[in-house]
XYZ file of C-alpha atoms in Angstrom:
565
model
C -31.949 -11.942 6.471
C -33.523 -9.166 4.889
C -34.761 -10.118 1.359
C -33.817 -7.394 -1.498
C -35.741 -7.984 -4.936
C -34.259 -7.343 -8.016
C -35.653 -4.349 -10.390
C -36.356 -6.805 -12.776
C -38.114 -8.891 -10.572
C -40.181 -6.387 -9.038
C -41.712 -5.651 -12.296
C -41.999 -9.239 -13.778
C -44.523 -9.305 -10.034
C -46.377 -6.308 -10.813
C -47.006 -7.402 -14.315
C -47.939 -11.298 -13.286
C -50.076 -9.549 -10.558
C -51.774 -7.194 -13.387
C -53.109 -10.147 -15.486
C -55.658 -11.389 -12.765
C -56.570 -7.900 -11.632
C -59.414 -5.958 -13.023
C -58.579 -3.078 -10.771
C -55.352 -2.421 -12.032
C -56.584 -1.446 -15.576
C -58.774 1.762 -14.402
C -57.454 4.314 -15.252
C -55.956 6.490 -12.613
C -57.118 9.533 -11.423
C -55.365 13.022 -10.362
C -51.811 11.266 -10.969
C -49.349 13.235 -13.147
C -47.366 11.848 -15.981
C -43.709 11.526 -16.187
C -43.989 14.376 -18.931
C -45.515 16.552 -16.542
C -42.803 15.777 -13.517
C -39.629 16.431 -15.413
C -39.157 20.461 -16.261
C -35.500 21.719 -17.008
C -35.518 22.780 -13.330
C -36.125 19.341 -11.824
C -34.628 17.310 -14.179
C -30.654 17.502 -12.505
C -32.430 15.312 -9.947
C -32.502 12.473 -12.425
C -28.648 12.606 -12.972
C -27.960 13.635 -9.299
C -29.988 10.110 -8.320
C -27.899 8.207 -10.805
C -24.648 9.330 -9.772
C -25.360 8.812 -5.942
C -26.171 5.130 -7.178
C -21.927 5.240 -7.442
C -21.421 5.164 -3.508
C -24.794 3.111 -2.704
C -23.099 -0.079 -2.054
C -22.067 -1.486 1.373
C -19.295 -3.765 3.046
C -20.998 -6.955 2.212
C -21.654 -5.514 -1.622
C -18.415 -3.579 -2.192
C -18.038 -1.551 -5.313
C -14.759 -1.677 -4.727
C -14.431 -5.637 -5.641
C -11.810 -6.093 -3.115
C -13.586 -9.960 -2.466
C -13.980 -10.762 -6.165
C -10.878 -9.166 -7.511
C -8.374 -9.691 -4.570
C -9.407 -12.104 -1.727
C -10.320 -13.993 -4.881
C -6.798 -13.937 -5.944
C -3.466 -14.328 -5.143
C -3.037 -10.745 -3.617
C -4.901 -10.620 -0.285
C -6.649 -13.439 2.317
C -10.267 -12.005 3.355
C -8.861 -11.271 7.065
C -11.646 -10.705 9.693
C -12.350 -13.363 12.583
C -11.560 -16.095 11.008
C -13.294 -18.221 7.641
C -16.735 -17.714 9.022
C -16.780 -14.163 9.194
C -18.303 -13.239 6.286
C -18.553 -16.824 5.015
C -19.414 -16.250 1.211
C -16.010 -14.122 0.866
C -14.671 -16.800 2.627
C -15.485 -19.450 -0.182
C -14.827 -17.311 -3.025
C -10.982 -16.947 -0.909
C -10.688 -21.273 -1.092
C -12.585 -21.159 -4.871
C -15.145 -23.581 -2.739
C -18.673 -24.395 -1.801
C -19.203 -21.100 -4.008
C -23.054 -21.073 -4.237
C -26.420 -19.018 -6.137
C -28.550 -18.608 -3.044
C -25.454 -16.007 -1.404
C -26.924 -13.393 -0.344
C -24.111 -11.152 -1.320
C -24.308 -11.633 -4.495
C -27.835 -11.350 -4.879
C -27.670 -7.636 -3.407
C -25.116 -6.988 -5.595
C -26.823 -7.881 -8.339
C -29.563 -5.784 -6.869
C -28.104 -2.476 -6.449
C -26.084 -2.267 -9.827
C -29.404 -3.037 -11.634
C -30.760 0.228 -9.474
C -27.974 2.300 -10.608
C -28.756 1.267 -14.310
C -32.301 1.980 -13.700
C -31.493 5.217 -12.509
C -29.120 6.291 -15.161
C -32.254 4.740 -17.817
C -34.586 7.002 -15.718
C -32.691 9.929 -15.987
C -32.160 9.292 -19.753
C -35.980 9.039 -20.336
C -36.667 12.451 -18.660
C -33.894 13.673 -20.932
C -35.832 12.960 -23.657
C -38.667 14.798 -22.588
C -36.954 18.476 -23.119
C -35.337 19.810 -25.915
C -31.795 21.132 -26.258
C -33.562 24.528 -25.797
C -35.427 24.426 -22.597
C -32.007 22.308 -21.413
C -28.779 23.526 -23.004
C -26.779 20.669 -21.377
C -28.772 17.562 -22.707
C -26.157 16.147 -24.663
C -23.804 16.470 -22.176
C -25.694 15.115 -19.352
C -27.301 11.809 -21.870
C -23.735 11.664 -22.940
C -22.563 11.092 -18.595
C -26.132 8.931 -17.808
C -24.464 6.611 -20.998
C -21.189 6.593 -19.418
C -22.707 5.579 -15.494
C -24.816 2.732 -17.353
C -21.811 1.072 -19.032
C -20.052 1.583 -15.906
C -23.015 -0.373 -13.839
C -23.092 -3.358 -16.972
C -19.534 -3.216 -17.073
C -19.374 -4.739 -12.978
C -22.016 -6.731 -13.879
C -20.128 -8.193 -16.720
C -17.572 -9.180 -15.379
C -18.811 -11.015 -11.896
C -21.466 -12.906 -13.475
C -21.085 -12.975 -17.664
C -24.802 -12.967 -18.377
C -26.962 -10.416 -17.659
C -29.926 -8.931 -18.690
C -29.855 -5.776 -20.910
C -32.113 -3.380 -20.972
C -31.602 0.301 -21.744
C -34.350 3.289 -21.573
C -35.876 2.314 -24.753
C -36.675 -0.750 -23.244
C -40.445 -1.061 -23.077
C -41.677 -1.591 -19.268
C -43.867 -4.462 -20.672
C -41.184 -6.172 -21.975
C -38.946 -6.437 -18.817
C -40.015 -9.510 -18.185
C -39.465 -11.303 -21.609
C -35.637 -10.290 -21.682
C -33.093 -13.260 -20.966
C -29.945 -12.881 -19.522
C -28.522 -14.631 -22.648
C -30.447 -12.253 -24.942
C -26.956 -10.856 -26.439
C -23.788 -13.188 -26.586
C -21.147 -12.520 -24.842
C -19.859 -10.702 -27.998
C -22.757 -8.522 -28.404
C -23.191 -7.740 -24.704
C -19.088 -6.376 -25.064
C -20.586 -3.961 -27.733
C -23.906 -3.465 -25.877
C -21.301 -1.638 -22.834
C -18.696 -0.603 -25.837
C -21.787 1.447 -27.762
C -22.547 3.365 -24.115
C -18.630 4.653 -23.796
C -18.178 5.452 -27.391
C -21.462 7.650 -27.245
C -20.284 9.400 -24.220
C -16.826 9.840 -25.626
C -18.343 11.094 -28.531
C -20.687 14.175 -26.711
C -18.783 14.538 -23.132
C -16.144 17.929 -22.716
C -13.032 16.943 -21.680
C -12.875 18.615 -18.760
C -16.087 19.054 -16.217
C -16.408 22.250 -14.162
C -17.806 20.154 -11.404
C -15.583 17.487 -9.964
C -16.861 13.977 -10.233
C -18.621 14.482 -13.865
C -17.678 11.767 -16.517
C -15.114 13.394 -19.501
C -14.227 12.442 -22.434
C -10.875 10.924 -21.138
C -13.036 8.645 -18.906
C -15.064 7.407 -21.320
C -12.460 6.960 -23.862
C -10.303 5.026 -21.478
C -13.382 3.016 -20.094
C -14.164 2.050 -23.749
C -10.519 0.943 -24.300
C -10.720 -1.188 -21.085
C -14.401 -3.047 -22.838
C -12.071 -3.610 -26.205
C -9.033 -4.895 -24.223
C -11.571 -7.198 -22.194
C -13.686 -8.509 -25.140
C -10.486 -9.139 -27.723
C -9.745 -12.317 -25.425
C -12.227 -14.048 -26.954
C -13.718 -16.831 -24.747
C -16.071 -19.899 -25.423
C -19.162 -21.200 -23.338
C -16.549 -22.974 -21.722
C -14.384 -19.507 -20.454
C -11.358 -20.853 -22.423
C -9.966 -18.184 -24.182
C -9.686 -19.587 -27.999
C -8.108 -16.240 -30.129
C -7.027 -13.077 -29.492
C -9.167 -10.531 -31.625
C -6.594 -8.046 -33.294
C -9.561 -6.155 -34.424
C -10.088 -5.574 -30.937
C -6.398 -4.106 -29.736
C -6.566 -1.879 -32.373
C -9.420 -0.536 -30.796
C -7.574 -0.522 -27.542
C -4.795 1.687 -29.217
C -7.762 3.529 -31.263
C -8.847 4.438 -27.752
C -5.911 5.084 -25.512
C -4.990 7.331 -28.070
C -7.424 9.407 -27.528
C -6.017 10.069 -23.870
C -2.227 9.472 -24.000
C -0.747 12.788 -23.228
C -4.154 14.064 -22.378
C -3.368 12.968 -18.371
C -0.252 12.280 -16.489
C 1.536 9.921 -13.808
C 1.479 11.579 -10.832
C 5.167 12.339 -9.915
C 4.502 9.906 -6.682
C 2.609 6.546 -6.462
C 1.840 6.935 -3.048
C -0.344 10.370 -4.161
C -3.080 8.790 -6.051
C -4.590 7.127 -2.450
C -3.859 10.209 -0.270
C -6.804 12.433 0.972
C -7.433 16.076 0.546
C -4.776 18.577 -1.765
C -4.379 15.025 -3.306
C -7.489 13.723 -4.372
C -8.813 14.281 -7.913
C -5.221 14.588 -8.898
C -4.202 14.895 -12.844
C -3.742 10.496 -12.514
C -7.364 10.070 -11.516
C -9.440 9.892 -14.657
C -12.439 8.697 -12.587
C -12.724 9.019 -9.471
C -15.892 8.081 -6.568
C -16.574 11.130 -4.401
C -16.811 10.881 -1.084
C -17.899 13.847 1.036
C -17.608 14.759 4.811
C -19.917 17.395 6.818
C -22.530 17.170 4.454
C -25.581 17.835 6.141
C -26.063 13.848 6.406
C -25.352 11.950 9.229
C -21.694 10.597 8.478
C -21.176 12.187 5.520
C -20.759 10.330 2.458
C -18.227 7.838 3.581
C -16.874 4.598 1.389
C -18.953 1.861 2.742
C -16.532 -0.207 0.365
C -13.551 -0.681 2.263
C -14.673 -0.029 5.738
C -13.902 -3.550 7.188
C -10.615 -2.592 6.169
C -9.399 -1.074 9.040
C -7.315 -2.381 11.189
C -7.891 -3.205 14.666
C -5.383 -1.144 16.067
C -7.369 1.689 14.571
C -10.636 0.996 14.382
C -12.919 -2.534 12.892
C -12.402 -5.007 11.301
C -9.092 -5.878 9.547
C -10.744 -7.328 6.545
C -9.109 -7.407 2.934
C -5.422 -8.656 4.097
C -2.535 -8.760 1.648
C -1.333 -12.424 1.250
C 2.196 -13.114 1.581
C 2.397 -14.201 -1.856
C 1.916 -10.574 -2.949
C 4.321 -9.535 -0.215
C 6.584 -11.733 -2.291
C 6.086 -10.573 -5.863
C 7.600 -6.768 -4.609
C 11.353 -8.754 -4.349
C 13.450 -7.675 -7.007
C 16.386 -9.114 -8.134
C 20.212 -7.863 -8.122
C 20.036 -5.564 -11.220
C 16.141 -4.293 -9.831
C 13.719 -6.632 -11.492
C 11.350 -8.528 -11.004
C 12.047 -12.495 -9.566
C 9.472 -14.049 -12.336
C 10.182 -17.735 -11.399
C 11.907 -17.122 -7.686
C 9.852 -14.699 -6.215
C 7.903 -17.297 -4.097
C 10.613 -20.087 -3.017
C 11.291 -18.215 0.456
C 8.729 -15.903 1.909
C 10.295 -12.275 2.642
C 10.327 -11.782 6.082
C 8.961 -8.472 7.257
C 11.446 -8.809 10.610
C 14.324 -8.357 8.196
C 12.686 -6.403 5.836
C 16.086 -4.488 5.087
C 17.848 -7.753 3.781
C 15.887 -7.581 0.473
C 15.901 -5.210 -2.228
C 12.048 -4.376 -3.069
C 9.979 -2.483 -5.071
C 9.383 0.994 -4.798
C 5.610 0.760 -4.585
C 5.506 -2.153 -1.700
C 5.408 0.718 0.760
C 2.795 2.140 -0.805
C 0.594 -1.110 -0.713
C 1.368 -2.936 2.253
C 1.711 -2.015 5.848
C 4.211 -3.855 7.917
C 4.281 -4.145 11.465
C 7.474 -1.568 12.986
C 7.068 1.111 9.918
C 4.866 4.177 10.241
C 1.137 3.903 9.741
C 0.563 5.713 5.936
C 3.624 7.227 6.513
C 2.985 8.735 9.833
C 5.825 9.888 11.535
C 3.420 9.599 14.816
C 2.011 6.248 13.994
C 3.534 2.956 14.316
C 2.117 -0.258 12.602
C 2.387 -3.026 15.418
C 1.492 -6.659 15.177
C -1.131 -6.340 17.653
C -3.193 -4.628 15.536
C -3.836 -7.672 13.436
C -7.133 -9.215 14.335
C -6.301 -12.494 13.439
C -2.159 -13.076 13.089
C -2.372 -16.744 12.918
C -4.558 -17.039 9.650
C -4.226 -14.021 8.174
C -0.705 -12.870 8.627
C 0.711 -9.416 9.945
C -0.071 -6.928 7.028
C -2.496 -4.275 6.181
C -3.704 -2.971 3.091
C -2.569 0.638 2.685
C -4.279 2.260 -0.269
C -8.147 2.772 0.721
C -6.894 3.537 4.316
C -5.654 6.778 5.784
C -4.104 8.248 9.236
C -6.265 9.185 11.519
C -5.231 12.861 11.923
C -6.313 13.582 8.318
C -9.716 14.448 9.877
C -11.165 12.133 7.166
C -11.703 8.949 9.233
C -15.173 8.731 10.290
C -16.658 6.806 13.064
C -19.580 4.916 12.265
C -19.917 2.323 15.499
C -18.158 -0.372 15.218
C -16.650 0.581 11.668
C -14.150 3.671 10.657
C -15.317 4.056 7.382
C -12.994 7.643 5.470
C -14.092 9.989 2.794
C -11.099 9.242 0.482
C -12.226 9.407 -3.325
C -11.235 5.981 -4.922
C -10.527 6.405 -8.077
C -11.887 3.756 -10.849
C -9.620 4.550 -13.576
C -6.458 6.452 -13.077
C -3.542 6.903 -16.080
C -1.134 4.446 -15.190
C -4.456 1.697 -16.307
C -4.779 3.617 -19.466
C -0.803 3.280 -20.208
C -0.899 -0.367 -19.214
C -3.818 -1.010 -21.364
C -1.910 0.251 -24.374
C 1.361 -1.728 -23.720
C -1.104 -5.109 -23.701
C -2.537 -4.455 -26.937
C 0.413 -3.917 -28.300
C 2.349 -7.047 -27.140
C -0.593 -8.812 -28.130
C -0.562 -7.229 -31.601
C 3.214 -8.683 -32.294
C 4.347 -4.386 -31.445
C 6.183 -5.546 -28.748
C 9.181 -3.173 -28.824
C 5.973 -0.188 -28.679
C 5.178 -1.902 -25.268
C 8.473 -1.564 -23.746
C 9.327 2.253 -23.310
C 5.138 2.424 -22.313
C 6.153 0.203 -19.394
C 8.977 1.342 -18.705
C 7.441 4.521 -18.116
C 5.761 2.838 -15.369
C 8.718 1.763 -13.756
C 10.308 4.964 -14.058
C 7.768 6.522 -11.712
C 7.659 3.939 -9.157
C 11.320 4.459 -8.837
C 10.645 8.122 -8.127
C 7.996 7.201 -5.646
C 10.052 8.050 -2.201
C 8.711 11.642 -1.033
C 6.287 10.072 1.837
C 9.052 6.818 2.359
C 12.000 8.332 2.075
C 12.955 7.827 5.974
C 12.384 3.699 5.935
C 12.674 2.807 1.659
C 16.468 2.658 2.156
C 15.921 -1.366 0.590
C 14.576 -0.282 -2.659
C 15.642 -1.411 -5.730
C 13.702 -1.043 -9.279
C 15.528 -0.914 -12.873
C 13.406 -0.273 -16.089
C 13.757 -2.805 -19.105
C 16.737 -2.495 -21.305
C 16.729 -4.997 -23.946
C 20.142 -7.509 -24.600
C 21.369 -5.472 -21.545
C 19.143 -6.686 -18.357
C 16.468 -8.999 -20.557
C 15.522 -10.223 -23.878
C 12.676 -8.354 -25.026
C 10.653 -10.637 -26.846
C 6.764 -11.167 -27.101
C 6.619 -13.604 -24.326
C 8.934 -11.786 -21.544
C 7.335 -8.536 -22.221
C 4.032 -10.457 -22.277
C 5.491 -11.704 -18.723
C 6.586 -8.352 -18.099
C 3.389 -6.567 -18.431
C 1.299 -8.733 -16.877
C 4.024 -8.418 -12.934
C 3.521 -4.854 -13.822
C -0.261 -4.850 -13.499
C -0.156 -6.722 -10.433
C 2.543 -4.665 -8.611
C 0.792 -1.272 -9.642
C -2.944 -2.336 -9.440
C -2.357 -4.565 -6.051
C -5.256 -4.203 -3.746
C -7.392 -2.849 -6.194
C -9.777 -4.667 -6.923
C -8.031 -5.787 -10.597
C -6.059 -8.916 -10.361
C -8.784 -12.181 -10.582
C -10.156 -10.577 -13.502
C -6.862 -9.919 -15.065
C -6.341 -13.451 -14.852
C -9.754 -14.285 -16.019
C -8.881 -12.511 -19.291
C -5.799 -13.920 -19.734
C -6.938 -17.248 -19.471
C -4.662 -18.581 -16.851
C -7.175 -17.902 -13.694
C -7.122 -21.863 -13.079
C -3.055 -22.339 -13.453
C -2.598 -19.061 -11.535
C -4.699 -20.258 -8.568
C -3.966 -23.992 -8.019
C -0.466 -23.040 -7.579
C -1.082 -19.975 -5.302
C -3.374 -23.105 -3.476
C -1.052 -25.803 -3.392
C 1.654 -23.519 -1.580
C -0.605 -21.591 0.916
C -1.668 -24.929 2.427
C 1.445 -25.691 3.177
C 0.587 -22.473 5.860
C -2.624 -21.879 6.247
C -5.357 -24.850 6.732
C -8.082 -23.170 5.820
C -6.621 -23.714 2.260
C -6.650 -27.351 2.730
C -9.694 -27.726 0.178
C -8.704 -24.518 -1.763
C -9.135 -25.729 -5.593
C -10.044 -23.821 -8.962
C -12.898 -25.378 -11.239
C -11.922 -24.329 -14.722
C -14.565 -23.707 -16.797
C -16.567 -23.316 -13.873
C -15.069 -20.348 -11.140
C -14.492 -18.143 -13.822
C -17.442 -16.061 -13.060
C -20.193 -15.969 -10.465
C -23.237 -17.483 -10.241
C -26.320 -16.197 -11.715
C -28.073 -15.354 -8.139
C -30.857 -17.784 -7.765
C -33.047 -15.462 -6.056
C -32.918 -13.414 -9.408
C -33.607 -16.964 -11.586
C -36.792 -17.669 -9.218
C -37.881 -13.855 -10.305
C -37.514 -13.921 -13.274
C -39.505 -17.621 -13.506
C -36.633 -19.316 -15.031
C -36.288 -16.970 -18.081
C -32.535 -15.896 -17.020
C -30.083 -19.306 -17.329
C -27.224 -20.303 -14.592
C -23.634 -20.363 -15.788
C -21.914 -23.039 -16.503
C -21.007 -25.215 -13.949
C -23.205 -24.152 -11.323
């Protein structure tokens, strides 16, 4: 295997390497300075690089998350061959054998660290020019801030402890700087400082598409304030709930409630074309065909996630469980306790009412193919039935005849955007803070809102959805709405609207319940599936990632492993 060294790394060689080298002290000739490089005509470069760092990743180091924050939940198996396909995502599927020396997460590691370095870079040559010779300086520092805390953000939560290091970080001192230099705390304020200074200086619109705004950065930093109130110890318990924190949720959000809007249909926020950048999607990667490049700017993310009847490699499967948690119950809500005692059955699909947005998440063998009237989901187009089951995932995938699918032998990878923050996250966020805050009854019409939508969601399902059944919350009518059911209620609405999106295993890692959540999603599925047999949770353990070891042997065992590992 290829090895990849960190950016860290790479310098902690060069400056070992500089100590026993006379050489490397001259000093050079005929080389020009960074302060001679960067003009105001050159210096879009710097951003251009730093943004590009956004759609850098690849199948085996998916931006996307879908292994971490999915196949590492309850909401989709990993799909492929079989368990050894892939074998890491495989172990992070079971919670088992989950080691430092993957490679996966080593690259990953790898290439967020090069888009912080970029966005540092392109900082630094901001400070060479003045707002005169570059009229949009504050603007552009203000989106380099925003791409960084986007990059630490990821970073934060796979692995907990990372190195920070900014552009005012001296080169020399690269080496010196722990992963456990900031608590956990202060690493949350570290990301929190970079979205509140972009919120602070960005427009909130962009002419150009794809530009951070001030909505994204506001609803980014509310997402940091949401994450750090659950306030965790070495351990990963979660011990309080930091009220000074929701308030700067709500401090946030309100910054971008009735600034945006729901689109009028779910299923539009993971359609191509007329649909993409839509007034949902606050932040969106852009993808790009007919570029000039070879195969365009295609999302290596959630390539393997094509199924075989279309292309390679049916990866990223949702798990019957989730097929489950779309039941709803008589008077349209959700089956909190029963929702798992009998597995829906897609052959008799129309014997149960469902939610609204199942259609939009899940293919099922005999209905049309992203709602192609021309294309038919069939069983055979599962790569591997037995283990894996007889879904697809619907939302990064699209129908062939949008043009968009591009073949890149042996994967179809599309141009879709995918968006990393759309409203609907921002709304959510809100309602959290406020059940959390004791405001329940503020939560309820938020989520409700929600609801509302996904019951309007029929203009691409209208032919098959005939099953669908969704009510919105109506307290001493249909529930009781106190802290704990809307607490209950909040957290099914995040998983039924987020599903597939790379959200749900850190969800439960904030909540605290990642370990209760699991084992009984475990203790179930291998009851069907073998390769679940040794499927078990470490608490205080599992929680995050390992620190790659690769990265520990670089830095000379200055960064620490996590707990447990």
């Amino acid at each position: 295997m290829k090895k990849i060294y960190s950016v860290l790394g790479l310098i902690i060689l060069i400056t070992i390497s500089s100590c026993s080298a006379d050489y490397l002290v001259e000093n050079p000739k005929g080389v020009l300075s960074q302060d001679v490089l960067v003009t105001p005509e050159n210096v879009d470069g710097f951003m251009n690089a730093a943004y590009s760092s956004l759609g850098n990743d690849h199948y085996d180091t998916p931006f996307s998350l879908w292994p971490y924050g999915n196949v590492r939940s309850d909401d989709a198996y990993k799909g492929g061959s079989g368990p050894n396909d892939i074998q890491a995502f495989h172990f992070f599927e079971v919670s088992n054998n989950i080691r430092s020396d993957f490679g996966e997460l080593d690259r990953f590691w790898y290439i967020s660290y090069v888009g912080i370095s970029r966005a540092n870079k392109a900082l630094a040559a901001l400070n060479l020019l003045t707002k005169e010779q570059y009229p949009l300086k504050e603007t552009r520092e203000a989106e380099m801030r925003f791409l960084r805390g986007h990059f630490y953000f990821m970073l934060k939560i796979m692995y907990r402890n990372v190195p920070y290091v900014t552009e005012e970080t001296p080169i020399a001192d690269y080496a010196k700087i722990s992963n456990r230099e900031l608590t956990n705390d202060q690493l949350w304020d570290a990301i929190a400082a970079d979205f509140q200074a972009a919120a602070d200086k960005l427009p909130q619109t962009q002419p150009e598409v794809g530009r951070a705004t001030k909505l994204a950065a506001y609803s980014y930093l509310a997402k940091v304030r949401l994450y750090q109130a659950y306030q965790q110890d070495d351990n990963y318990n979660v011990v309080s709930i930091n009220h000074e924190r929701l308030q700067q949720v709500i401090d946030a959000t309100d910054q971008v409630i009735g600034k945006a809007q729901l689109e009028s249909d779910f299923g539009n926020n993971f359609m191509p074309g007329e649909y993409e950048n839509g007034k949902e999607s606050i932040f969106a990667i852009q993808y790009s065909a007919n570029d000039g490049t070879l195969h365009g700017r295609i999302n290596y993310s959630d390539v393997l996630a094509t199924p075989q009847g279309i292309g390679c490699c049916d990866f990223h499967k949702p798990s019957q469980n989730l097929v489950n948690a779309f039941k709803t119950s008589a008077d349209g809500l959700p089956m909190f306790d029963t929702y798992n005692n009998a597995d829906l059955n897609y052959k008799q699909i129309s014997n149960y009412d469902v939610d609204p947005r199942l259609y939009h998440t899940v293919a099922i063998p005999g209905l049309p193919w992203k709602y192609s009237a021309d294309l038919t989901f069939q069983e055979n187009w599962n790569r591997s039935p037995d283990a894996y089951g007889n879904y697809a995932s619907l939302k990064e995938n699209v129908d062939p005849a949008c043009g968009c699918l591009i073949n890149v032998d042996p994967f179809y990878g599309n141009t879709k955007n995918r968006i990393q923050i759309r409203y609907a996250d921002v709304i959510l966020m809100r309602a959290e803070a406020y059940i959390e805050l004791g405001q329940h009854n503020e939560a309820l019409p938020l989520i409700n809102q929600i609801r509302h939508r996904a019951s309007q969601s029929n203009k691409f399902t209208s032919a098959y959805d005939s099953n669908v059944k969704i009510a919105e919350y109506i307290n001493g009518t249909n529930c009781t709405w106190t802290q704990g059911y809307a607490r209950q209620a909040l957290r099914w609405e995040r998983r039924l609207e987020f599903a597939m999106e790379g959200n749900r295993f850190f969800d439960l890692v904030r909540w605290g319940i990642a370990d209760q959540t699991l084992n009984n999603y475990y203790n179930i599925e291998k009851t069907k599936r073998s390769f679940f047999n040794e499927a078990h949770f470490d608490k205080n353990k599992e929680e995050y990632c390992p620190i790659p070891l690769s990265q520990i042997n670089f830095s000379q065992g200055l960064y620490q492993q996590n707990t447990g590992y």
